[in-house]
Amino acid sequence: MNVKQLILSVVSLFLTLTIHAQELTVKEMQATNDLSASQYRRNDLIGDPCALVKVQLATTGATFEGNVIQPVEYKAGEYWVYMSKGSKELMVKHPSFLPAHITFSDYNIGHGVQPLVTYRLTLVMPQIGNTNIDDGMRYLVMTVEPASAIVYIDNNLQTLQNGSLSILLPMGQHQYRVEAQAYDTKSGTFTIGNEKLSLPIKLESNMASLTISSATQGTQIFVNDQLRGTSSWSGMLPAGIYRLEGRLPGYRNHRQNITLAQREKQQVTIPALQAILGNLNVNYQPANAEVWIDGKKAGTSPDVFRNIIVGSHNIELRAAGYAPKQARITIEEGKTAMLSGSLERTANSQESHQTMSAQYHDTKPNYGLKDAYKDYFTIGSAINVRNISDEKQIALIKKEYNSVTPENDWKPGVIHPKEGVWNFERADKIANFCRKNGIKIRGHCLCSNYQFSDWMFNDEKGKPVNKKVYYERLRDHIHTVVNRYKDIVYCWDVVNEAIADKVSSSESSGSDDQSPYRQNKSFKLCGEEYIAKAFEFAREADPNALLFYNDNNYINNDKRQRIYNMVKKMKEAGVPIDGIGMQGHYTIDSPKEEELDQTISMFKQLVKHIHITELDLRINNTLGGQLASSRGEAKPMSAETVVLQNEQYARLFKVFRKHADVVDNVTFGNLSDKDSWLGVNNHPLPFDENYLPKACYSAIRDFDPALDSR
């Protein structure tokens, strides 16, 4: 070794020792107004939210010790270090420097870092003379549209955060490929030089545009068995083959298949649907009595009323000096239904308009439904804030019920309509009323198919979020609501109506597999996992509350089996489902006693708690929102209908009592016929439009236990 080489070796060794003899220094540390800690929230090992320390250091390879919640991410020249609340120090290590021990109290953070607060810690590297440390790495900052795209850099899959990517790469040439369903793939190369590189990528959509109209007003338009709209619909779809169908009760369905090519614009008109018709022969005395069909005057008796759409219809006969006659007639295709008889005279026309409920006189005014069923199960009603603003209704609630369910005031779309916006006023009124009067609450509901908080699925720019962000928002919603009311709520409908009434193709997967789930936004983003997550978050928030899955149409054999399969699968996977809520939207002739008995017996195999929720008993087979005659001023029930409703309520409660070992609550759908979503003229509840007990009230309350075994 000559003298020159010796000198160079000594200088190199000196420089190396000098680097390792120095440590990183702190330029500043302070709390900021940066919202990253809450927007990209992370919890520590006991579930508490963390603080976020953004460490600015112009080199990679650093590691961090202390109360650090791993992993630490390096983004755009700074490390994101999540720390448990109250942490007071941090150790920074790097192979080129001595460890830096940072005590937060030196920077006016004496109580340690606080949860959901973002701090900035700037570290300065030592320099040797004028020589800068350069690791030969530079940043690529890529922005991508759509935000749901998949990105590969040098054939390595990358993770987008709200449509953007920051990655540290060696200087030189690199490859990229960006893919997204229903978009053209884009690929190419880029070169990392001495400066960071910004690379915007916008994919071109190859989706087809489809517009569907119908020649028959009110036609429901289905695409691959999913309801898209009524009378008309326009939207974008991926290329492929689709099954279109127009449906309207009383008409023959129209079906056709279409093929959509990429970027194609296609318009389709569903032709006029063919009505399915029958006739009605009315021969009622006295002659010229008015005949009303579904609330509209059709003519006078006797006559044959032709070309009536098939299905069930409400018929009413009216004549001055006679009591009106109501009947329900089913029209069949190509047949003539017969309705004949005589109206009864009445001396006082006012008497004919009294409801049957006014004829019931309660002989036990201080004995309510809750008293009659104290040895069986709790009795409840769905209520709203109007019900607790009137003394007559308050007295009714206090006498009859020991459990209530908020009808709509606690649903996510009402209570949490926007991010950071909470509408607790109506919810608090119900909770405080129950606290004051010692009435427990069935919480309804935390995650719903309808009246949900749609903002949870989009960022502030309206772009879809990933499921991690959605779960963070859903967890925050559930924890906030449950913790606010856990003192008065004994059970929660955690997930409401997630199972489809009819199976449909799963669009979320792009396959033709038949999905048992409703294709709502939660399912499309997360699949069935969102159900398990909602129950997981609810159990975290209140380990003591009973957690329920609530749905309707349990008597439907196909849907009942789909619900059973889902609950069984979830429970086997450890999801904390304690019970099921069976919505009881029934009629005076359905379900049969044996059908209800079989359904409850089936679910006894899975859960220890069954609640009958939203119980009502309409006198026709059409829902109130679709039946104009159910609205308006209350009309009397016929004597025949009163008897049928009494008998059906008696049968239902006989089955409930039989299964009192698992049925531990029965909740009516509303407080009275006046409040019912079905309409006052569906007469669905035990109390009439004046909050008076009807004849069916006695059939429910005044049962004879000795007859239950017969």
XYZ file of C-alpha atoms in Angstrom:
710
model
C 0.000 0.000 0.000
C 1.515 3.356 -1.047
C 1.260 6.539 0.998
C -1.671 7.940 -1.014
C -3.781 4.810 -0.487
C -2.953 4.821 3.223
C -4.098 8.421 3.568
C -7.408 7.676 1.758
C -8.087 4.670 4.012
C -7.466 6.698 7.143
C -9.776 9.498 5.920
C -12.514 6.959 5.041
C -12.248 5.302 8.457
C -12.339 8.713 10.140
C -15.475 9.727 8.237
C -17.213 6.454 9.096
C -16.368 6.777 12.779
C -17.495 10.413 12.695
C -20.920 9.441 11.302
C -21.433 6.737 13.878
C -20.236 9.036 16.617
C -23.075 11.501 15.930
C -26.786 11.286 16.662
C -29.913 12.720 15.137
C -31.025 16.042 16.624
C -34.536 17.350 17.191
C -35.415 20.499 15.313
C -38.964 20.723 16.711
C -41.847 18.705 18.163
C -45.345 20.051 18.575
C -49.043 19.165 18.297
C -50.689 20.143 14.994
C -54.173 20.665 13.562
C -53.582 17.756 11.191
C -56.612 15.380 11.341
C -54.708 12.294 10.175
C -54.842 10.680 13.628
C -58.654 10.538 13.519
C -59.077 10.059 9.750
C -56.606 7.150 9.685
C -57.369 5.971 13.184
C -55.498 3.105 14.818
C -56.182 1.565 18.249
C -53.705 0.167 20.751
C -53.775 -3.353 22.192
C -56.559 -2.539 24.672
C -58.730 -0.826 22.076
C -58.021 2.818 22.941
C -57.362 5.266 20.072
C -53.726 6.192 19.464
C -51.832 9.416 18.934
C -49.985 9.845 15.620
C -46.410 11.189 15.576
C -45.287 12.155 12.072
C -41.477 11.920 12.180
C -39.845 13.955 9.405
C -36.484 12.401 8.520
C -34.900 12.533 5.075
C -33.699 8.944 4.993
C -35.143 5.455 5.186
C -34.127 2.627 7.491
C -35.081 4.151 10.856
C -36.765 2.080 13.575
C -38.711 3.229 16.625
C -39.051 1.909 20.162
C -41.387 2.852 23.013
C -45.155 2.477 23.214
C -45.272 2.141 19.424
C -48.174 0.345 17.722
C -46.675 -1.415 14.727
C -46.325 -1.239 11.786
C -44.585 2.082 11.182
C -45.142 3.404 7.633
C -42.806 5.674 5.654
C -44.799 8.118 3.508
C -43.508 11.031 1.441
C -40.444 11.767 3.561
C -41.972 11.093 6.989
C -42.580 8.135 9.256
C -46.109 7.589 10.642
C -45.581 6.372 14.215
C -48.733 5.455 16.183
C -48.299 5.546 19.986
C -50.476 4.639 22.977
C -52.074 7.590 24.772
C -49.932 9.076 27.528
C -46.606 7.923 26.003
C -43.831 10.276 27.145
C -40.755 9.209 25.183
C -39.582 7.726 21.913
C -36.331 6.025 20.871
C -35.217 6.491 17.228
C -32.578 4.146 15.829
C -30.768 4.207 12.508
C -27.730 2.142 11.425
C -25.829 5.332 10.455
C -26.330 7.239 13.715
C -26.333 6.895 17.444
C -29.820 6.197 18.916
C -31.824 9.354 19.643
C -33.792 9.298 22.908
C -36.564 11.921 22.787
C -38.382 12.992 25.961
C -41.662 14.693 25.086
C -41.732 16.853 28.236
C -38.724 18.731 26.805
C -41.132 20.044 24.171
C -44.038 21.113 26.413
C -45.817 17.754 26.135
C -45.599 16.947 29.817
C -48.661 14.675 30.037
C -47.599 12.551 27.102
C -49.185 12.294 23.668
C -52.990 12.346 23.570
C -55.370 10.089 21.602
C -56.450 11.192 18.111
C -53.947 14.095 18.115
C -51.318 14.406 15.358
C -47.801 15.601 16.350
C -44.925 16.681 14.096
C -41.383 15.642 15.104
C -38.618 16.989 12.833
C -35.206 15.277 13.066
C -32.044 16.685 11.511
C -29.252 14.402 10.272
C -25.619 15.411 10.960
C -23.507 16.359 7.959
C -19.795 15.819 7.290
C -18.454 19.026 5.783
C -20.581 19.820 2.752
C -21.333 16.176 1.939
C -25.071 15.285 1.990
C -26.166 11.747 2.797
C -27.950 10.365 -0.269
C -29.306 6.829 -0.376
C -30.077 6.993 -4.115
C -33.844 6.814 -3.494
C -36.557 9.219 -4.637
C -40.336 9.335 -4.280
C -42.954 8.464 -6.837
C -46.296 10.147 -6.082
C -49.041 8.584 -8.202
C -52.676 9.754 -8.290
C -55.144 7.306 -9.823
C -58.716 7.500 -11.121
C -60.769 5.545 -10.268
C -59.664 5.249 -6.641
C -60.688 1.579 -6.619
C -58.016 0.664 -9.179
C -55.253 -1.909 -8.601
C -51.662 -0.670 -9.117
C -48.506 -2.687 -9.821
C -45.008 -1.117 -9.689
C -42.302 -3.365 -11.129
C -44.893 -6.211 -10.952
C -45.383 -5.645 -7.197
C -48.925 -4.951 -5.965
C -49.247 -1.551 -4.252
C -51.923 -0.177 -1.905
C -53.813 2.996 -2.837
C -54.962 5.393 -0.116
C -57.942 7.447 -1.337
C -56.727 7.110 -4.900
C -53.087 8.053 -4.292
C -49.796 6.230 -3.795
C -46.446 7.407 -2.376
C -43.531 5.007 -2.729
C -39.754 5.417 -2.344
C -37.903 3.914 -5.329
C -34.285 3.652 -6.512
C -33.328 6.129 -9.186
C -33.667 4.704 -12.672
C -36.356 3.217 -14.910
C -39.431 1.393 -13.553
C -42.623 -0.198 -14.890
C -46.238 0.389 -13.855
C -49.614 -1.221 -14.615
C -53.009 0.088 -13.451
C -56.173 -2.039 -13.680
C -59.836 -1.621 -12.682
C -63.005 -3.496 -13.482
C -64.908 -1.896 -16.385
C -61.891 0.320 -17.288
C -59.126 -0.055 -19.873
C -55.797 -1.154 -18.377
C -52.948 1.349 -18.660
C -49.258 0.428 -18.416
C -45.898 1.991 -19.213
C -42.528 3.032 -17.822
C -41.222 6.002 -15.876
C -37.790 7.191 -14.761
C -36.885 8.307 -11.245
C -34.297 11.097 -11.435
C -32.848 13.534 -8.906
C -36.283 14.862 -7.897
C -39.472 13.139 -6.766
C -41.789 12.237 -9.641
C -45.527 13.033 -9.790
C -47.410 10.693 -12.114
C -51.189 11.146 -12.610
C -53.017 8.146 -14.104
C -56.626 8.316 -15.315
C -58.194 5.165 -16.703
C -60.790 5.312 -19.446
C -64.146 3.677 -18.644
C -65.344 0.976 -21.023
C -68.780 0.612 -19.389
C -71.940 0.589 -21.454
C -74.816 3.055 -21.025
C -78.315 1.565 -20.746
C -81.662 3.389 -20.681
C -84.856 1.438 -20.016
C -88.372 2.836 -20.305
C -91.768 1.176 -19.998
C -94.977 1.673 -21.938
C -97.004 0.796 -18.803
C -96.844 3.339 -15.989
C -95.749 1.868 -12.665
C -93.859 -1.072 -14.153
C -91.036 -2.221 -11.909
C -87.821 -2.635 -13.902
C -85.496 -5.488 -12.922
C -81.999 -6.115 -14.298
C -80.687 -9.575 -13.403
C -83.486 -9.814 -10.796
C -82.381 -6.590 -9.064
C -84.955 -3.793 -8.895
C -83.509 -0.744 -10.683
C -86.455 1.628 -10.943
C -90.138 2.170 -11.668
C -91.383 3.158 -15.154
C -87.855 4.163 -16.309
C -84.162 3.781 -15.406
C -80.786 4.877 -16.777
C -77.354 3.718 -15.655
C -73.908 2.358 -16.482
C -73.131 -1.370 -16.609
C -70.093 -3.481 -17.518
C -70.184 -5.234 -20.871
C -72.047 -8.534 -20.792
C -75.394 -10.287 -21.165
C -78.282 -9.034 -19.004
C -81.781 -10.274 -18.251
C -84.395 -7.493 -18.237
C -87.849 -7.913 -16.731
C -90.876 -5.661 -16.287
C -93.207 -6.580 -13.418
C -96.520 -5.147 -12.241
C -99.064 -6.912 -9.993
C -102.043 -8.086 -12.028
C -100.098 -8.015 -15.310
C -98.051 -10.602 -17.169
C -94.316 -10.095 -16.743
C -92.226 -9.163 -19.755
C -88.764 -10.742 -20.052
C -85.950 -10.281 -22.541
C -82.165 -10.647 -22.736
C -79.820 -8.002 -24.095
C -76.097 -7.904 -24.829
C -74.068 -4.815 -23.992
C -70.703 -4.143 -25.607
C -68.004 -1.915 -24.148
C -68.873 1.808 -24.460
C -72.160 0.982 -26.171
C -75.193 3.216 -25.639
C -78.418 1.223 -25.776
C -82.065 2.170 -25.224
C -84.711 -0.441 -24.487
C -88.479 0.000 -24.190
C -90.487 -2.582 -22.277
C -93.715 -2.962 -24.273
C -97.146 -2.490 -22.721
C -97.776 -5.225 -20.183
C -100.832 -7.403 -20.663
C -103.358 -7.132 -17.844
C -104.679 -10.370 -16.357
C -108.429 -9.897 -15.998
C -111.554 -11.390 -14.490
C -115.106 -10.259 -13.676
C -117.251 -9.515 -10.621
C -121.015 -10.160 -10.486
C -122.687 -8.111 -7.738
C -126.337 -8.766 -6.914
C -127.100 -6.958 -3.656
C -130.350 -5.535 -2.309
C -131.619 -2.885 -2.244
C -131.487 -2.220 -5.965
C -129.178 0.604 -6.997
C -126.963 0.203 -3.916
C -123.607 1.808 -4.685
C -120.706 -0.555 -5.452
C -117.257 0.708 -4.472
C -114.163 -1.222 -5.576
C -110.861 -0.373 -3.863
C -112.184 2.993 -2.709
C -113.598 4.073 -6.098
C -117.253 4.036 -7.079
C -117.702 1.459 -9.870
C -121.502 1.530 -10.363
C -124.648 0.186 -8.737
C -126.116 -3.232 -7.949
C -127.096 -5.461 -9.649
C -124.420 -5.508 -12.365
C -121.437 -7.426 -13.742
C -118.212 -5.454 -13.439
C -115.872 -6.645 -16.154
C -112.135 -6.521 -16.823
C -111.004 -6.271 -13.211
C -107.321 -6.984 -12.622
C -106.743 -10.304 -10.854
C -105.951 -10.322 -7.145
C -107.709 -9.346 -3.932
C -109.973 -6.303 -3.909
C -111.937 -4.448 -1.223
C -115.650 -4.195 -2.053
C -118.113 -1.962 -0.227
C -121.885 -1.693 -0.694
C -123.610 1.540 0.372
C -127.206 2.718 0.453
C -129.013 5.432 2.408
C -130.738 4.013 5.478
C -128.676 0.811 5.387
C -125.524 -0.259 7.204
C -122.628 -0.467 4.743
C -121.315 -3.923 3.849
C -117.599 -4.610 3.328
C -116.164 -7.685 1.679
C -112.888 -8.847 0.226
C -113.116 -10.640 -3.104
C -110.398 -12.464 -5.044
C -110.612 -12.100 -8.813
C -109.172 -14.983 -10.858
C -108.115 -14.954 -14.487
C -110.996 -15.549 -16.905
C -113.504 -16.204 -14.110
C -116.434 -14.302 -12.620
C -116.571 -13.899 -8.840
C -120.026 -13.695 -7.246
C -121.143 -11.367 -4.452
C -124.809 -11.381 -3.398
C -126.962 -10.621 -0.368
C -128.893 -7.829 1.294
C -127.862 -4.779 3.270
C -129.320 -4.417 6.772
C -131.502 -1.459 7.603
C -130.460 0.808 10.458
C -132.584 3.280 12.376
C -129.598 5.465 13.185
C -127.065 5.838 10.420
C -124.516 7.095 12.928
C -124.511 3.663 14.613
C -123.396 2.008 11.391
C -120.233 4.088 11.411
C -119.153 3.177 14.910
C -116.131 0.963 14.941
C -116.369 -2.404 16.617
C -113.661 -1.300 19.034
C -116.081 1.185 20.639
C -118.287 -1.748 21.601
C -115.580 -3.249 23.825
C -115.831 -2.256 27.481
C -112.784 -3.016 29.600
C -113.777 -4.465 32.968
C -110.162 -4.402 34.256
C -108.987 -0.814 33.681
C -105.789 -1.182 35.737
C -104.745 -4.532 34.260
C -102.571 -4.216 31.146
C -100.947 -6.537 28.640
C -97.685 -6.469 30.595
C -99.562 -7.752 33.649
C -101.241 -10.570 31.733
C -97.902 -11.772 30.347
C -95.621 -11.196 33.337
C -95.004 -14.968 33.638
C -94.354 -15.397 29.889
C -92.473 -12.528 28.241
C -92.210 -8.745 28.126
C -94.721 -6.838 25.999
C -93.680 -3.812 23.955
C -94.680 -1.303 21.303
C -92.791 0.679 18.688
C -93.140 4.368 19.541
C -92.105 7.799 18.288
C -91.729 11.178 19.979
C -95.358 12.103 19.200
C -96.553 9.197 21.362
C -94.733 10.589 24.411
C -95.979 14.153 23.866
C -99.632 13.412 24.642
C -100.947 12.463 28.113
C -103.503 9.980 26.756
C -100.860 8.091 24.816
C -98.374 8.260 27.703
C -100.969 6.696 30.013
C -101.554 3.927 27.465
C -97.827 3.135 27.221
C -97.351 3.079 30.994
C -100.360 0.811 31.554
C -99.755 -1.732 28.792
C -96.020 -2.050 28.135
C -92.741 -2.742 29.938
C -90.614 -2.506 26.782
C -90.552 -0.069 23.858
C -88.753 0.116 20.532
C -87.934 3.474 18.864
C -89.741 3.226 15.532
C -87.392 5.274 13.309
C -85.751 7.876 15.555
C -82.668 5.732 16.317
C -81.957 4.479 12.791
C -78.496 5.492 11.477
C -79.813 7.701 8.670
C -81.828 9.733 11.199
C -79.452 9.878 14.150
C -76.165 10.231 12.177
C -76.985 11.772 8.755
C -73.507 13.203 8.043
C -69.969 12.680 9.228
C -69.593 14.436 12.567
C -73.310 15.362 12.668
C -75.471 13.699 15.337
C -79.223 14.218 15.796
C -79.790 12.998 19.345
C -82.755 15.240 20.231
C -85.607 12.814 19.418
C -83.608 9.765 20.489
C -82.818 11.385 23.846
C -86.483 12.231 24.437
C -87.446 8.565 24.105
C -84.531 7.424 26.274
C -85.290 9.975 29.003
C -88.998 9.077 28.967
C -88.096 5.421 29.542
C -85.566 6.263 32.254
C -88.202 8.314 34.070
C -90.866 5.601 33.844
C -88.741 2.472 34.323
C -89.377 1.082 30.853
C -86.588 -0.810 29.072
C -85.722 -0.221 25.403
C -85.129 -2.552 22.474
C -82.488 -0.591 20.524
C -83.400 -0.387 16.824
C -81.128 -0.419 14.924
C -77.331 -0.099 14.450
C -76.826 -1.237 10.831
C -79.812 -1.183 8.504
C -80.662 -2.073 4.929
C -82.785 1.086 4.716
C -82.497 4.531 6.409
C -78.748 3.998 6.679
C -75.970 6.619 6.720
C -74.907 6.642 3.062
C -72.084 9.124 3.778
C -70.122 6.279 5.384
C -69.378 4.924 1.903
C -67.820 8.072 0.385
C -64.984 10.476 1.163
C -65.323 14.259 1.260
C -64.957 14.375 -2.549
C -67.768 11.886 -3.065
C -65.458 9.060 -4.071
C -65.994 5.542 -2.671
C -63.940 4.617 0.400
C -62.349 1.233 1.037
C -63.868 -1.131 3.558
C -61.236 -0.288 6.189
C -62.486 3.301 6.293
C -66.113 2.101 6.251
C -65.492 -0.231 9.192
C -63.831 2.594 11.149
C -66.890 4.782 10.582
C -69.346 1.982 11.367
C -67.472 1.108 14.574
C -67.455 4.752 15.677
C -71.222 5.009 15.016
C -72.040 1.821 16.917
C -69.798 2.656 19.878
C -71.190 6.195 20.137
C -74.855 5.162 20.066
C -74.516 2.080 22.259
C -72.493 3.861 24.933
C -74.963 6.758 25.024
C -77.955 4.507 25.768
C -76.495 1.321 27.290
C -77.995 2.148 30.706
C -81.571 1.814 29.396
C -81.194 -0.557 26.387
C -81.312 -4.270 27.157
C -80.943 -5.527 23.586
C -80.045 -4.235 20.128
C -81.235 -5.043 16.634
C -77.637 -4.913 15.412
C -78.287 -5.721 11.745
C -81.700 -5.220 10.143
C -83.021 -6.922 6.983
C -79.800 -8.159 5.364
C -81.340 -11.222 3.677
C -83.085 -10.792 0.310
C -86.748 -11.735 -0.095
C -85.706 -13.340 -3.382
C -82.226 -14.494 -4.332
C -80.434 -12.506 -7.024
C -77.163 -12.540 -8.926
C -74.296 -11.208 -6.853
C -73.155 -8.078 -8.657
C -70.459 -7.453 -6.113
C -68.502 -10.427 -7.366
C -69.428 -10.059 -11.015
C -70.601 -13.679 -11.084
C -73.920 -15.331 -11.798
C -73.968 -17.047 -8.401
C -77.246 -16.607 -6.569
C -76.751 -14.441 -3.495
C -79.002 -14.774 -0.423
C -78.142 -11.208 0.636
C -79.728 -7.884 -0.191
C -77.423 -6.061 -2.595
C -77.072 -2.992 -0.374
C -74.011 -0.742 -0.179
C -72.573 -2.548 2.836
C -72.745 -5.916 1.086
C -71.365 -4.605 -2.208
C -68.351 -3.104 -0.408
C -67.630 -5.807 2.180
C -69.684 -8.905 1.373
C -71.312 -10.795 4.245
C -68.380 -9.812 6.493
C -70.112 -6.511 7.346
C -72.726 -8.428 9.353
C -70.059 -10.080 11.501
C -68.231 -6.769 11.960
C -71.373 -4.959 13.134
C -71.975 -7.612 15.806
C -68.285 -7.508 16.783
C -68.414 -3.716 17.273
C -71.680 -3.926 19.249
C -70.249 -6.577 21.592
C -67.179 -4.362 22.158
C -69.408 -1.435 23.070
C -71.685 -3.350 25.465
C -70.685 -6.863 26.563
C -73.935 -7.199 28.547
C -76.595 -6.348 25.954
C -78.380 -9.052 23.958
C -77.555 -8.736 20.250
C -80.212 -9.585 17.652
C -80.467 -10.102 13.906
C -83.870 -8.693 12.803
C -85.708 -9.484 9.544
C -89.122 -10.045 7.975
C -90.912 -12.806 6.026
C -89.748 -15.663 8.266
C -92.851 -17.643 7.282
C -91.614 -17.704 3.672
C -89.986 -21.140 3.480
C -87.152 -20.065 1.154
C -86.235 -16.877 3.013
C -86.591 -18.609 6.398
C -83.974 -21.146 5.296
C -81.649 -18.408 4.014
C -81.848 -16.600 7.366
C -81.271 -19.866 9.226
C -78.209 -20.683 7.094
C -76.721 -17.222 7.620
C -77.217 -17.195 11.405
C -75.882 -20.744 11.731
C -72.791 -19.895 9.661
C -72.132 -16.715 11.646
C -72.534 -18.359 15.056
C -70.242 -21.240 14.050
C -67.650 -18.589 13.146
C -67.948 -17.026 16.604
C -70.107 -14.026 15.692
C -71.957 -12.962 18.897
C -75.561 -13.296 17.674
C -77.682 -13.887 20.802
C -81.093 -13.952 19.181
C -83.300 -13.206 16.206
C -86.059 -10.671 15.750
C -88.994 -12.065 13.750
C -90.941 -9.163 12.260
C -94.625 -10.048 12.634
C -96.301 -8.354 9.681
C -99.188 -10.817 9.437
C -102.774 -10.935 8.126
C -106.038 -12.279 9.513
C -105.491 -15.524 7.585
C -101.685 -15.890 7.589
C -99.607 -17.417 9.038
C -101.284 -20.636 10.020
C -100.749 -21.743 13.603
C -98.600 -24.719 12.558
C -96.446 -22.547 10.252
C -95.570 -20.152 13.066
C -94.958 -23.033 15.471
C -92.586 -24.746 13.014
C -90.667 -21.521 12.371
C -90.032 -20.801 16.048
C -89.106 -24.455 16.671
C -86.600 -24.283 13.809
C -84.751 -21.261 15.196
C -84.765 -22.665 18.722
C -81.972 -24.897 17.481
C -79.732 -21.857 16.907
C -80.504 -19.176 19.504
C -81.777 -18.837 23.055
C -83.689 -15.615 22.454
C -86.463 -14.907 19.928
C -88.303 -11.586 19.845
C -91.478 -11.037 17.856
C -90.951 -7.520 16.495
C -93.190 -5.071 14.602
C -96.301 -7.225 15.220
C -99.449 -6.110 13.395
C -102.398 -7.946 11.851
C -103.865 -6.268 8.785
C -107.314 -7.200 7.517
C -106.235 -7.402 3.864
C -103.266 -8.825 1.988
C -101.898 -5.550 0.648
C -99.413 -3.331 2.477
C -100.690 0.051 3.598
C -98.389 2.167 1.435
C -99.768 0.462 -1.666
C -103.438 0.537 -0.641
C -105.164 3.897 -1.007
C -108.265 2.711 0.853
C -106.216 2.101 3.994
C -105.719 5.858 4.375
C -108.040 8.668 5.304
C -110.782 8.724 7.913
C -111.311 5.460 9.804
C -114.094 3.235 8.483
C -115.734 0.453 10.493
C -114.674 -3.170 10.365
C -117.370 -5.651 9.460
C -118.533 -7.989 12.216
C -117.083 -10.912 10.258
C -113.653 -9.243 10.018
C -113.642 -8.445 13.728
C -114.169 -12.119 14.521
C -111.435 -13.209 12.110
C -108.927 -10.741 13.593
C -109.785 -11.825 17.152
C -109.306 -15.489 16.296
C -105.990 -14.893 14.507
C -104.526 -12.809 17.358
C -105.618 -15.513 19.814
C -103.880 -18.199 17.712
C -100.651 -16.205 17.403
C -100.337 -15.522 21.121
C -101.131 -19.127 21.919
C -98.046 -20.110 19.907
C -95.954 -17.378 21.556
C -96.942 -18.643 25.011
C -96.110 -22.196 23.995
C -92.551 -21.105 23.223
C -92.093 -18.770 26.190
C -88.858 -20.616 26.991
C -87.260 -18.847 24.013
C -89.764 -16.101 23.078
C -88.952 -13.468 25.702
C -90.474 -10.365 24.075
C -93.427 -9.521 21.803
C -93.471 -5.954 20.422
C -96.350 -4.429 18.439
C -95.521 -2.431 15.300
C -97.056 0.840 16.567
C -99.064 2.215 19.456
C -102.430 2.356 17.656
C -104.182 2.063 14.286
C -103.764 5.839 13.942
C -99.959 5.525 13.930
C -99.683 2.366 11.851
C -97.590 2.397 8.686
C -100.322 0.143 7.243
C -102.992 2.828 7.478
C -105.908 3.251 9.862
C -108.306 1.293 7.610
C -106.127 -1.780 7.801
C -107.088 -1.897 11.528
C -103.887 -3.823 12.384
C -103.395 -3.188 16.135
C -105.174 -3.799 19.470
C -105.957 -0.066 19.890
C -108.041 2.000 17.464
C -107.533 5.487 16.060
C -108.737 6.979 19.374
C -106.300 4.835 21.429
C -109.205 2.743 22.747
C -108.970 -1.054 23.105
C -110.599 -3.099 20.345
C -112.253 -6.479 20.611
C -108.951 -8.189 19.699
C -107.351 -6.611 22.789
C -109.427 -8.926 24.950
C -108.494 -11.909 22.758
C -104.831 -11.138 23.512
C -105.045 -10.192 27.183
C -107.891 -12.271 28.627
C -106.681 -15.728 27.600
C -107.352 -18.913 29.561
C -104.059 -20.780 30.213
C -106.004 -24.014 30.648
C -106.957 -23.911 26.963
C -103.373 -23.524 25.667
C -102.767 -27.286 25.689
C -105.765 -27.977 23.453
